[in-house]
PDB file of C-alpha atoms in Angstrom:
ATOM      1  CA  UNK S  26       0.000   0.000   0.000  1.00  0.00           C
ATOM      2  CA  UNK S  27       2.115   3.086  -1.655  1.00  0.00           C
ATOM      3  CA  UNK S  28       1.124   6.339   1.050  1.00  0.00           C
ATOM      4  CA  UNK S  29       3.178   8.702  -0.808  1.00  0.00           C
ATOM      5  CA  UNK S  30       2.643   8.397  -4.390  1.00  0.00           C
ATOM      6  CA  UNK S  31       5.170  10.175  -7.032  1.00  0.00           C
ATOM      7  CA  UNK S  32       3.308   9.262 -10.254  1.00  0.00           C
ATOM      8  CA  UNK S  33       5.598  10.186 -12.471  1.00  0.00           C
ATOM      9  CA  UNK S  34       8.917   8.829 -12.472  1.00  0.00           C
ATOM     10  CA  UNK S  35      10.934  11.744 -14.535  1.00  0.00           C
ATOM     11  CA  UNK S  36      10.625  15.543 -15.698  1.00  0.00           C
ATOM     12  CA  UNK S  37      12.434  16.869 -18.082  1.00  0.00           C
ATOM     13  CA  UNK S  38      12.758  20.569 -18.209  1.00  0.00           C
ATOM     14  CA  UNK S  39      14.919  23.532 -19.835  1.00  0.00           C
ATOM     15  CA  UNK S  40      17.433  25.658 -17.923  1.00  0.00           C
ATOM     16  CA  UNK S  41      15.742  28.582 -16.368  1.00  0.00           C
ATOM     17  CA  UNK S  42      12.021  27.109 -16.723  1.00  0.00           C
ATOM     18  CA  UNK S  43      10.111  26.232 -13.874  1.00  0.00           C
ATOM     19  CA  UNK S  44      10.118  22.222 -12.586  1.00  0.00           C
ATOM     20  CA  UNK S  45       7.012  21.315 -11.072  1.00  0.00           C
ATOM     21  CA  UNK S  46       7.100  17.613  -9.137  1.00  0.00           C
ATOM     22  CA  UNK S  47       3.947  16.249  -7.466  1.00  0.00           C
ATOM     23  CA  UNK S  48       3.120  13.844  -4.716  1.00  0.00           C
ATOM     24  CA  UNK S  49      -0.182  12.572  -3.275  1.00  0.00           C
ATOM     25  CA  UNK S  50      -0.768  10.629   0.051  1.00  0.00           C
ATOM     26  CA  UNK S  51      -3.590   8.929   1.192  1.00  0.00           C
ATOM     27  CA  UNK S  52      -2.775   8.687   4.781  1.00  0.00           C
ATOM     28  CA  UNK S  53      -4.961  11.336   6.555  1.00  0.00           C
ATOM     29  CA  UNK S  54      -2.707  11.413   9.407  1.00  0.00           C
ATOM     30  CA  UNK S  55       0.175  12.723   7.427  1.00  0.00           C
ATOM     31  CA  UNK S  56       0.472  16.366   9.165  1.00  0.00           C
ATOM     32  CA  UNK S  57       4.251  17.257   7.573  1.00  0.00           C
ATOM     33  CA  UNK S  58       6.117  17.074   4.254  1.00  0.00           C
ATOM     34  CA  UNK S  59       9.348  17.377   3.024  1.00  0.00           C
ATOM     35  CA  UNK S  60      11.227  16.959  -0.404  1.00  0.00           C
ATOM     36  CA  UNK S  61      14.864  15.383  -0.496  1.00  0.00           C
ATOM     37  CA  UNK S  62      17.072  15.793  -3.241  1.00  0.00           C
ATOM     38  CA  UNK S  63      19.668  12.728  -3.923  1.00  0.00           C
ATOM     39  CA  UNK S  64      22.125  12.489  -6.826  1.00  0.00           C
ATOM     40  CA  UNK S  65      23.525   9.235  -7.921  1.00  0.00           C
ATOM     41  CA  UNK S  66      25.685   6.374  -4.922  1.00  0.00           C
ATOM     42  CA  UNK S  67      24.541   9.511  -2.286  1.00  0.00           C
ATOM     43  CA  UNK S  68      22.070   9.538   1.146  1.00  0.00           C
ATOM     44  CA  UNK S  69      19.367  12.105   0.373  1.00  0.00           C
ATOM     45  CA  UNK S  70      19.716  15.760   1.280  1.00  0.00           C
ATOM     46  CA  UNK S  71      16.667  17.633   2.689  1.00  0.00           C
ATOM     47  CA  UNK S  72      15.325  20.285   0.857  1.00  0.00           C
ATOM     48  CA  UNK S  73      12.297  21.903   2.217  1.00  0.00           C
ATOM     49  CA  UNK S  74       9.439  21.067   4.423  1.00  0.00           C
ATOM     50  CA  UNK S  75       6.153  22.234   5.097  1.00  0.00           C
ATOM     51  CA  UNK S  76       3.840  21.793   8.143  1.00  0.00           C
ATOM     52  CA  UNK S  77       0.074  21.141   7.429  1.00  0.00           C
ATOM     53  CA  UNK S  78      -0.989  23.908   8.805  1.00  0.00           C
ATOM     54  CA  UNK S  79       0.828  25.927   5.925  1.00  0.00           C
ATOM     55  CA  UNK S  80      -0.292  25.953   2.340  1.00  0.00           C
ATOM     56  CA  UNK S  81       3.048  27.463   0.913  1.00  0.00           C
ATOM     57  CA  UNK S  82       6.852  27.737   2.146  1.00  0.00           C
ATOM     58  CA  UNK S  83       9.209  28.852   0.424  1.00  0.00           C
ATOM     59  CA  UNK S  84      13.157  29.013  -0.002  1.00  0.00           C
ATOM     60  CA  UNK S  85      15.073  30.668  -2.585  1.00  0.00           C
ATOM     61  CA  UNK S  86      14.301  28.393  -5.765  1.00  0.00           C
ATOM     62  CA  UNK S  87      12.359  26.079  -3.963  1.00  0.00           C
ATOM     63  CA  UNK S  88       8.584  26.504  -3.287  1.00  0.00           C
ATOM     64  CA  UNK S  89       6.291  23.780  -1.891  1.00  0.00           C
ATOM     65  CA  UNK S  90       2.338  23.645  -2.395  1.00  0.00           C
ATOM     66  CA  UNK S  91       0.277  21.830  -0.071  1.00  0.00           C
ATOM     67  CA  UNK S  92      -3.256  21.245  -0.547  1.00  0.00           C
ATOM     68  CA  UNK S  93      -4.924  18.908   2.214  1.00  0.00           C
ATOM     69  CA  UNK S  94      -8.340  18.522   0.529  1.00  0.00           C
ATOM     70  CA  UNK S  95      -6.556  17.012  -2.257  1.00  0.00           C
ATOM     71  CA  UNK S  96      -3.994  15.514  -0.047  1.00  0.00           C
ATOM     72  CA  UNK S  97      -1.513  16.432  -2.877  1.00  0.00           C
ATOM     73  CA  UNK S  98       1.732  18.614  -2.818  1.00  0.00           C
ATOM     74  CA  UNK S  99       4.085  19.880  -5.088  1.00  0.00           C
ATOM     75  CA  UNK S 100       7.612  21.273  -5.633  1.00  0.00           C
ATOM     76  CA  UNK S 101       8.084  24.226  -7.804  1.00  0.00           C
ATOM     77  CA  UNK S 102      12.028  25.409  -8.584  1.00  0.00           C
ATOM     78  CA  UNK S 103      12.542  28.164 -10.284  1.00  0.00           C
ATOM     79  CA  UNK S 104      14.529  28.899 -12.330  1.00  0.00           C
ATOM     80  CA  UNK S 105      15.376  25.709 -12.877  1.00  0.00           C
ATOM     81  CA  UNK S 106      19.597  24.882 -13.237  1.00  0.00           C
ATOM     82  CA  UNK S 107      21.205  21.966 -14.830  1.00  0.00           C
ATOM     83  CA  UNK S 108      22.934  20.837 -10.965  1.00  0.00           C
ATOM     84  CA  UNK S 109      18.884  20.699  -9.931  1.00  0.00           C
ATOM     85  CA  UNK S 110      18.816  17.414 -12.192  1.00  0.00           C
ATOM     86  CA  UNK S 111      18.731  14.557  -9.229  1.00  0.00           C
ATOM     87  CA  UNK S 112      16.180  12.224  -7.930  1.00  0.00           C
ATOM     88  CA  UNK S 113      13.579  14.123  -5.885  1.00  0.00           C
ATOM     89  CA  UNK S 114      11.812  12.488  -3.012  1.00  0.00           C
ATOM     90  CA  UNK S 115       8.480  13.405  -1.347  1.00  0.00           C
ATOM     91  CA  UNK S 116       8.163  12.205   2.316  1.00  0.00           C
ATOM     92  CA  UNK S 117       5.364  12.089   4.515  1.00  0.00           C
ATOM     93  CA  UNK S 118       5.448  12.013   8.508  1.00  0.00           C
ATOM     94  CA  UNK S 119       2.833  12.786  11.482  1.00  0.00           C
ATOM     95  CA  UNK S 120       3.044  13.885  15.079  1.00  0.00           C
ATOM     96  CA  UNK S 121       4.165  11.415  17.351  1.00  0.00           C
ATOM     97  CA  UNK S 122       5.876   9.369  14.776  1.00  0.00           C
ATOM     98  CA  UNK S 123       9.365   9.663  16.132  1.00  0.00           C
ATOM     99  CA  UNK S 124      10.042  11.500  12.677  1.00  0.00           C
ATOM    100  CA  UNK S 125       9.680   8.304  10.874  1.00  0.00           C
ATOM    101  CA  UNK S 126       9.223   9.415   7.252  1.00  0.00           C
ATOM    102  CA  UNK S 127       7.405   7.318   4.621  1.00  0.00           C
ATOM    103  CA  UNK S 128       8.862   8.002   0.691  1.00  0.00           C
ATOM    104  CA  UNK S 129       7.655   7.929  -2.392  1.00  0.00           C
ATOM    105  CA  UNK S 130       9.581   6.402  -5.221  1.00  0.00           C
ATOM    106  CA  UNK S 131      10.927   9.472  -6.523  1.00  0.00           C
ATOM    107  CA  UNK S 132      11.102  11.645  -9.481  1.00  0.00           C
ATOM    108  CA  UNK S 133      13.984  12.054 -11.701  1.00  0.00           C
ATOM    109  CA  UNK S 134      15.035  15.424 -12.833  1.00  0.00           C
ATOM    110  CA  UNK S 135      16.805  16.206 -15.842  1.00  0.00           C
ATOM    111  CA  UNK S 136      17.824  19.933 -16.558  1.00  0.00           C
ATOM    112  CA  UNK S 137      18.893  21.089 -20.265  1.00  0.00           C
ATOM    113  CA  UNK S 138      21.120  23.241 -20.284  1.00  0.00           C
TER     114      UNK S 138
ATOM    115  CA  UNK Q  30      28.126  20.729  13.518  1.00  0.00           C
ATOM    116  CA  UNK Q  31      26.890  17.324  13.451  1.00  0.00           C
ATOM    117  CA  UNK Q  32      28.033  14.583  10.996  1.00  0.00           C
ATOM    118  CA  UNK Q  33      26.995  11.301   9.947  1.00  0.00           C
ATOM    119  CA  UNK Q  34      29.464   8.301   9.449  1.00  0.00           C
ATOM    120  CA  UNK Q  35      28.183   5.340   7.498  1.00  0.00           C
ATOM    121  CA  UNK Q  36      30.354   2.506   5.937  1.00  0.00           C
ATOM    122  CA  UNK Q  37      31.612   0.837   3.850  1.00  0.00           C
ATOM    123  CA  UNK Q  38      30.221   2.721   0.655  1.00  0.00           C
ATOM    124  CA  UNK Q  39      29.517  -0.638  -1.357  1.00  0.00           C
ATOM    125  CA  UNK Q  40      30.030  -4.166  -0.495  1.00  0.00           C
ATOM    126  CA  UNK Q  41      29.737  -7.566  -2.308  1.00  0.00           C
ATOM    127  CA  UNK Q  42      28.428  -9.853  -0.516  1.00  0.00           C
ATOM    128  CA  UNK Q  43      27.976 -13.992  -1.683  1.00  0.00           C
ATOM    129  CA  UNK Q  44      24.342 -15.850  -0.684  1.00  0.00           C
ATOM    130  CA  UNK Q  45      24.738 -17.363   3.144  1.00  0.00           C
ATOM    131  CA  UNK Q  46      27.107 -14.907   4.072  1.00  0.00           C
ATOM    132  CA  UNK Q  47      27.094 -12.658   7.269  1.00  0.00           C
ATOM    133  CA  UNK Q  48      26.469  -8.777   7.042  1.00  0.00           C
ATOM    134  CA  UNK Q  49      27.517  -5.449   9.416  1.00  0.00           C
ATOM    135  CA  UNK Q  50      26.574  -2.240   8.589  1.00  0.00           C
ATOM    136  CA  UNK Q  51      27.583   0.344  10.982  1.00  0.00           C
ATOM    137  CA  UNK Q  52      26.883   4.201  11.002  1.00  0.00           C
ATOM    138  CA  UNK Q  53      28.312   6.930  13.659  1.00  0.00           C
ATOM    139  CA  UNK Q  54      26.778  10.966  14.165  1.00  0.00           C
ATOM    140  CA  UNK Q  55      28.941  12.934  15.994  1.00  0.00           C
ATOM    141  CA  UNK Q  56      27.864  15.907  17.336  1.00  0.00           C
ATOM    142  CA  UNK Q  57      24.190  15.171  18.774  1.00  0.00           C
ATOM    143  CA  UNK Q  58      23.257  13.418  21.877  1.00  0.00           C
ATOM    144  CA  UNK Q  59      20.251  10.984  21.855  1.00  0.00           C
ATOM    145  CA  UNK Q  60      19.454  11.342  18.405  1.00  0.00           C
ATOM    146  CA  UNK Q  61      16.576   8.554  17.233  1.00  0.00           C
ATOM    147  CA  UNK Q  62      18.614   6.579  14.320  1.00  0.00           C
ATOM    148  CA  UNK Q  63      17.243   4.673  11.665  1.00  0.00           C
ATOM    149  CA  UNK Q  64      18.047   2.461   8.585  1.00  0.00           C
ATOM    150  CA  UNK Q  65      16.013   2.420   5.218  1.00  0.00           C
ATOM    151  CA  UNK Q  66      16.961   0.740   2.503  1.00  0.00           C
ATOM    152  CA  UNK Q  67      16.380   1.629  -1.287  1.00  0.00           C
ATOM    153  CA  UNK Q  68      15.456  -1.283  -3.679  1.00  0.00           C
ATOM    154  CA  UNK Q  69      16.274  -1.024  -7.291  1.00  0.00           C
ATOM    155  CA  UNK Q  70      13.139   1.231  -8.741  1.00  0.00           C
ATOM    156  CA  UNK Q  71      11.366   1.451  -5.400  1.00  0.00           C
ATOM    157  CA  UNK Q  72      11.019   4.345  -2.906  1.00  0.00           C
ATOM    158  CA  UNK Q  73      13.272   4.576   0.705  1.00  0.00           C
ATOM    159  CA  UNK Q  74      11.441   1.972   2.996  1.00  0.00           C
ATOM    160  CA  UNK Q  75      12.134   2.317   6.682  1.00  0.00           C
ATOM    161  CA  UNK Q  76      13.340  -0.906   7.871  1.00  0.00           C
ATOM    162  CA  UNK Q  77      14.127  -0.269  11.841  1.00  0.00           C
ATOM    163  CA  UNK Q  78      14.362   2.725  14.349  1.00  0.00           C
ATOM    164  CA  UNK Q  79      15.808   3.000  17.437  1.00  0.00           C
ATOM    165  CA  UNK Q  80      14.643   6.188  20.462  1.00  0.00           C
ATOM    166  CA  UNK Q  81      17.640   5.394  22.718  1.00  0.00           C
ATOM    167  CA  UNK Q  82      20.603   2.759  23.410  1.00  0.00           C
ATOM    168  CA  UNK Q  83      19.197  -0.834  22.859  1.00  0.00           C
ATOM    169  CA  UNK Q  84      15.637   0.471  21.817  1.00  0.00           C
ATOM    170  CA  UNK Q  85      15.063  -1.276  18.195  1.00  0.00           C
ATOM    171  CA  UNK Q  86      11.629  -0.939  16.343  1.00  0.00           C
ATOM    172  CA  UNK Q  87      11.564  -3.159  13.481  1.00  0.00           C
ATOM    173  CA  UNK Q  88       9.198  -1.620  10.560  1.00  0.00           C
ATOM    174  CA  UNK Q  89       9.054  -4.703   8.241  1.00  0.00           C
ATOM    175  CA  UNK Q  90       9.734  -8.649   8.924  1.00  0.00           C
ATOM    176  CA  UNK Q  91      12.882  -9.180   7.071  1.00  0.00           C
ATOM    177  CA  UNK Q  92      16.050 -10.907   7.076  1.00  0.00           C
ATOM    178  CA  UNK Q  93      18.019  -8.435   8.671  1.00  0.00           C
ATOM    179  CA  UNK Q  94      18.416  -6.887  12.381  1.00  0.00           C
ATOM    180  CA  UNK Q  95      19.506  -3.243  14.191  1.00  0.00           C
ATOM    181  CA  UNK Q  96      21.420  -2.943  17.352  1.00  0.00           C
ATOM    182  CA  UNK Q  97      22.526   0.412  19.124  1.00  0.00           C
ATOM    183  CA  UNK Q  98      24.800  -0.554  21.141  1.00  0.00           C
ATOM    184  CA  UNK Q  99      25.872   3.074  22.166  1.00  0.00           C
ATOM    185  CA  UNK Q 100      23.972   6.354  22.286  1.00  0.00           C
ATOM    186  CA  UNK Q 101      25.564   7.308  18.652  1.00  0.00           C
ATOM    187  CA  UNK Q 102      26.179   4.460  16.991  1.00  0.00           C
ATOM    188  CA  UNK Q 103      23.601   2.152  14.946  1.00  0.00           C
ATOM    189  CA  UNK Q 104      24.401  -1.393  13.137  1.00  0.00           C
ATOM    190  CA  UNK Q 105      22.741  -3.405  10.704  1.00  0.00           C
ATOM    191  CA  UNK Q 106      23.500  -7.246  10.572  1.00  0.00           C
ATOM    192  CA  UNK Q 107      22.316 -10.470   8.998  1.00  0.00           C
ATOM    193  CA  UNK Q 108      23.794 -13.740  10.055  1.00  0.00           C
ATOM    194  CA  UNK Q 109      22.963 -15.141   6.616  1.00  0.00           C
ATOM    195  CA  UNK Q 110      22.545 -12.470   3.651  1.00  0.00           C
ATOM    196  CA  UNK Q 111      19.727 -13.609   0.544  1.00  0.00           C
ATOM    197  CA  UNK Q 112      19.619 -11.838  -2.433  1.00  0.00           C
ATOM    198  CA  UNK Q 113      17.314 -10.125  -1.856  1.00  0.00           C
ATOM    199  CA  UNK Q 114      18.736  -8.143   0.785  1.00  0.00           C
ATOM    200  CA  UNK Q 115      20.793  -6.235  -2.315  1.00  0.00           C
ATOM    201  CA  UNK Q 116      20.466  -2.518  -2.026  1.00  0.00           C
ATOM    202  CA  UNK Q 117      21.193   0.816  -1.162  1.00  0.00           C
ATOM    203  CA  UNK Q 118      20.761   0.850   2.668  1.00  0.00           C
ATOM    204  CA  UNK Q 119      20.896   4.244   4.064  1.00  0.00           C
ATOM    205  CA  UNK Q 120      21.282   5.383   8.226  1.00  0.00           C
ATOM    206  CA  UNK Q 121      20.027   8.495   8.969  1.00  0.00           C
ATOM    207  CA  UNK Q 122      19.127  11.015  12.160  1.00  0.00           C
ATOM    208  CA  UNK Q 123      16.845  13.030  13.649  1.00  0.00           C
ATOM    209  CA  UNK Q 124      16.727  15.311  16.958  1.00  0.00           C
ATOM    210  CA  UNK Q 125      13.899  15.095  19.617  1.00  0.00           C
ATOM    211  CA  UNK Q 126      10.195  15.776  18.108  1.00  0.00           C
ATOM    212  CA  UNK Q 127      11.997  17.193  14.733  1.00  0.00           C
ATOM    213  CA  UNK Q 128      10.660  15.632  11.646  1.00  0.00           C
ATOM    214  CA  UNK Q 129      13.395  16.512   9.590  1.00  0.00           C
ATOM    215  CA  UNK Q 130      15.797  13.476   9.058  1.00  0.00           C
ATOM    216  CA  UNK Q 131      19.505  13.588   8.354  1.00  0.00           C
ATOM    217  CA  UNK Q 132      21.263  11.071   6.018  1.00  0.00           C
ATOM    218  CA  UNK Q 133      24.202   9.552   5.536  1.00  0.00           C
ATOM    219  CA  UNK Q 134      26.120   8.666   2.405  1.00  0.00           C
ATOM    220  CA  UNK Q 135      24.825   5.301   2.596  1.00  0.00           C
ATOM    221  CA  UNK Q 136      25.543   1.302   1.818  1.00  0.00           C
ATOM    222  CA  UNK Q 137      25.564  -0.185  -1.892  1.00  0.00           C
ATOM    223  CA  UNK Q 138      25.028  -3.718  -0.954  1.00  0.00           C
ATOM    224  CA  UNK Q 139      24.865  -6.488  -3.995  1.00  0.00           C
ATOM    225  CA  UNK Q 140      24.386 -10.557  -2.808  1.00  0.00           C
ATOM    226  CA  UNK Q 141      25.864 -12.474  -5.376  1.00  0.00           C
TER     227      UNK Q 141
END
């Protein structure tokens, strides 16, 4: 049973466009999200986070959507750079849960230069 | 600043054979640890997670088991690897109530 769902396993966009990665969960307990970023034989790096009680948060590049009706999120970078190509991760976690995350199976980025 | 020590990068490993994973953070006290390991074209799956020293919650029944035998330091073992137990296995960290969890530079493991 797949609680974090990344449909669509790759994006391809051009250098200085906007990248736009999605995620859905079913789990309604879910109550914060966060993206990782992880490039090729490396552990993930975090990236940004958002708390349910937010709809938007933002940092530099990197903007995350949430909408809870929909129970879907998304990642917008922008503008996007060719080192932004990597493997993008949505994770789920809820309060209480020892900040056990749940994944999805990731997106893969590609940036043309 | 706190770092994360896992090792070795990759291993080969034959069928029947035993397995030790170890990761160290430095820097933290009483961080919860975990392991999650990355199948080929699947998602990060949590395997165990441990609160404190000798605390181990397993996540899924598998062939594999965690120990923390100190505050900072978390192990993964097998006494008899299958294979398919190949993978990228990953330790990471987190701090109290944080959500936000730290990982390492992880474990390419392939059972031959």
């Amino acid at each position: 049973d797949q609680q974090v769902k990344q449909n669509s396993p790759s994006l391809s966009v051009q250098e200085g466009r906007i990248s736009i990665l999605n995620c859905d969960y079913t789990n309604s307990m879910f109550d914060y999200f966060l993206w990782y970023k992880k490039y090729p034989a490396e552990g993930p790096t975090f990236l940004i986070s958002i708390s349910s009680i937010k709809d938007k948060n933002e940092d530099g590049r990197f903007t995350v959507f949430l909408n809870k009706s929909a129970k879907h999120l998304s990642l917008h970078i922008v503008p996007s750079q060719p080192g932004d190509s990597a493997v993008y991760f949505c994770a789920a976690s809820y309060t209480g849960a020892n900040s056990k995350l749940t994944f999805g199976k990731g997106i893969t980025l590609s940036v043309r230069p | 600043s706190q770092t994360i020590h896992q090792w070795p990068a990759t291993l080969v490993q034959p069928v029947g054979s035993p397995l030790s994973l170890e990761c160290t953070v430095e820097g933290t006290s009483n961080p919860n640890l975990y392991w999650y390991r990355q199948a080929a074209g699947r998602g990060l799956q949590l395997l165990f997670y441990s609160v404190g020293i000798g605390q181990i919650s397993s996540e899924v029944p598998q062939n594999l088991s965690a120990s923390r035998p100190q505050d900072r330091q978390f192990i993964l073992s097998s006494k008899k690897l299958l294979l398919s137990d190949s993978g990228f296995y990953l330790c990471a960290w987190s701090v109290g109530w944080s959500t936000e969890a730290f990982f390492g530079q992880g474990t390419r493991l392939t059972v031959v």
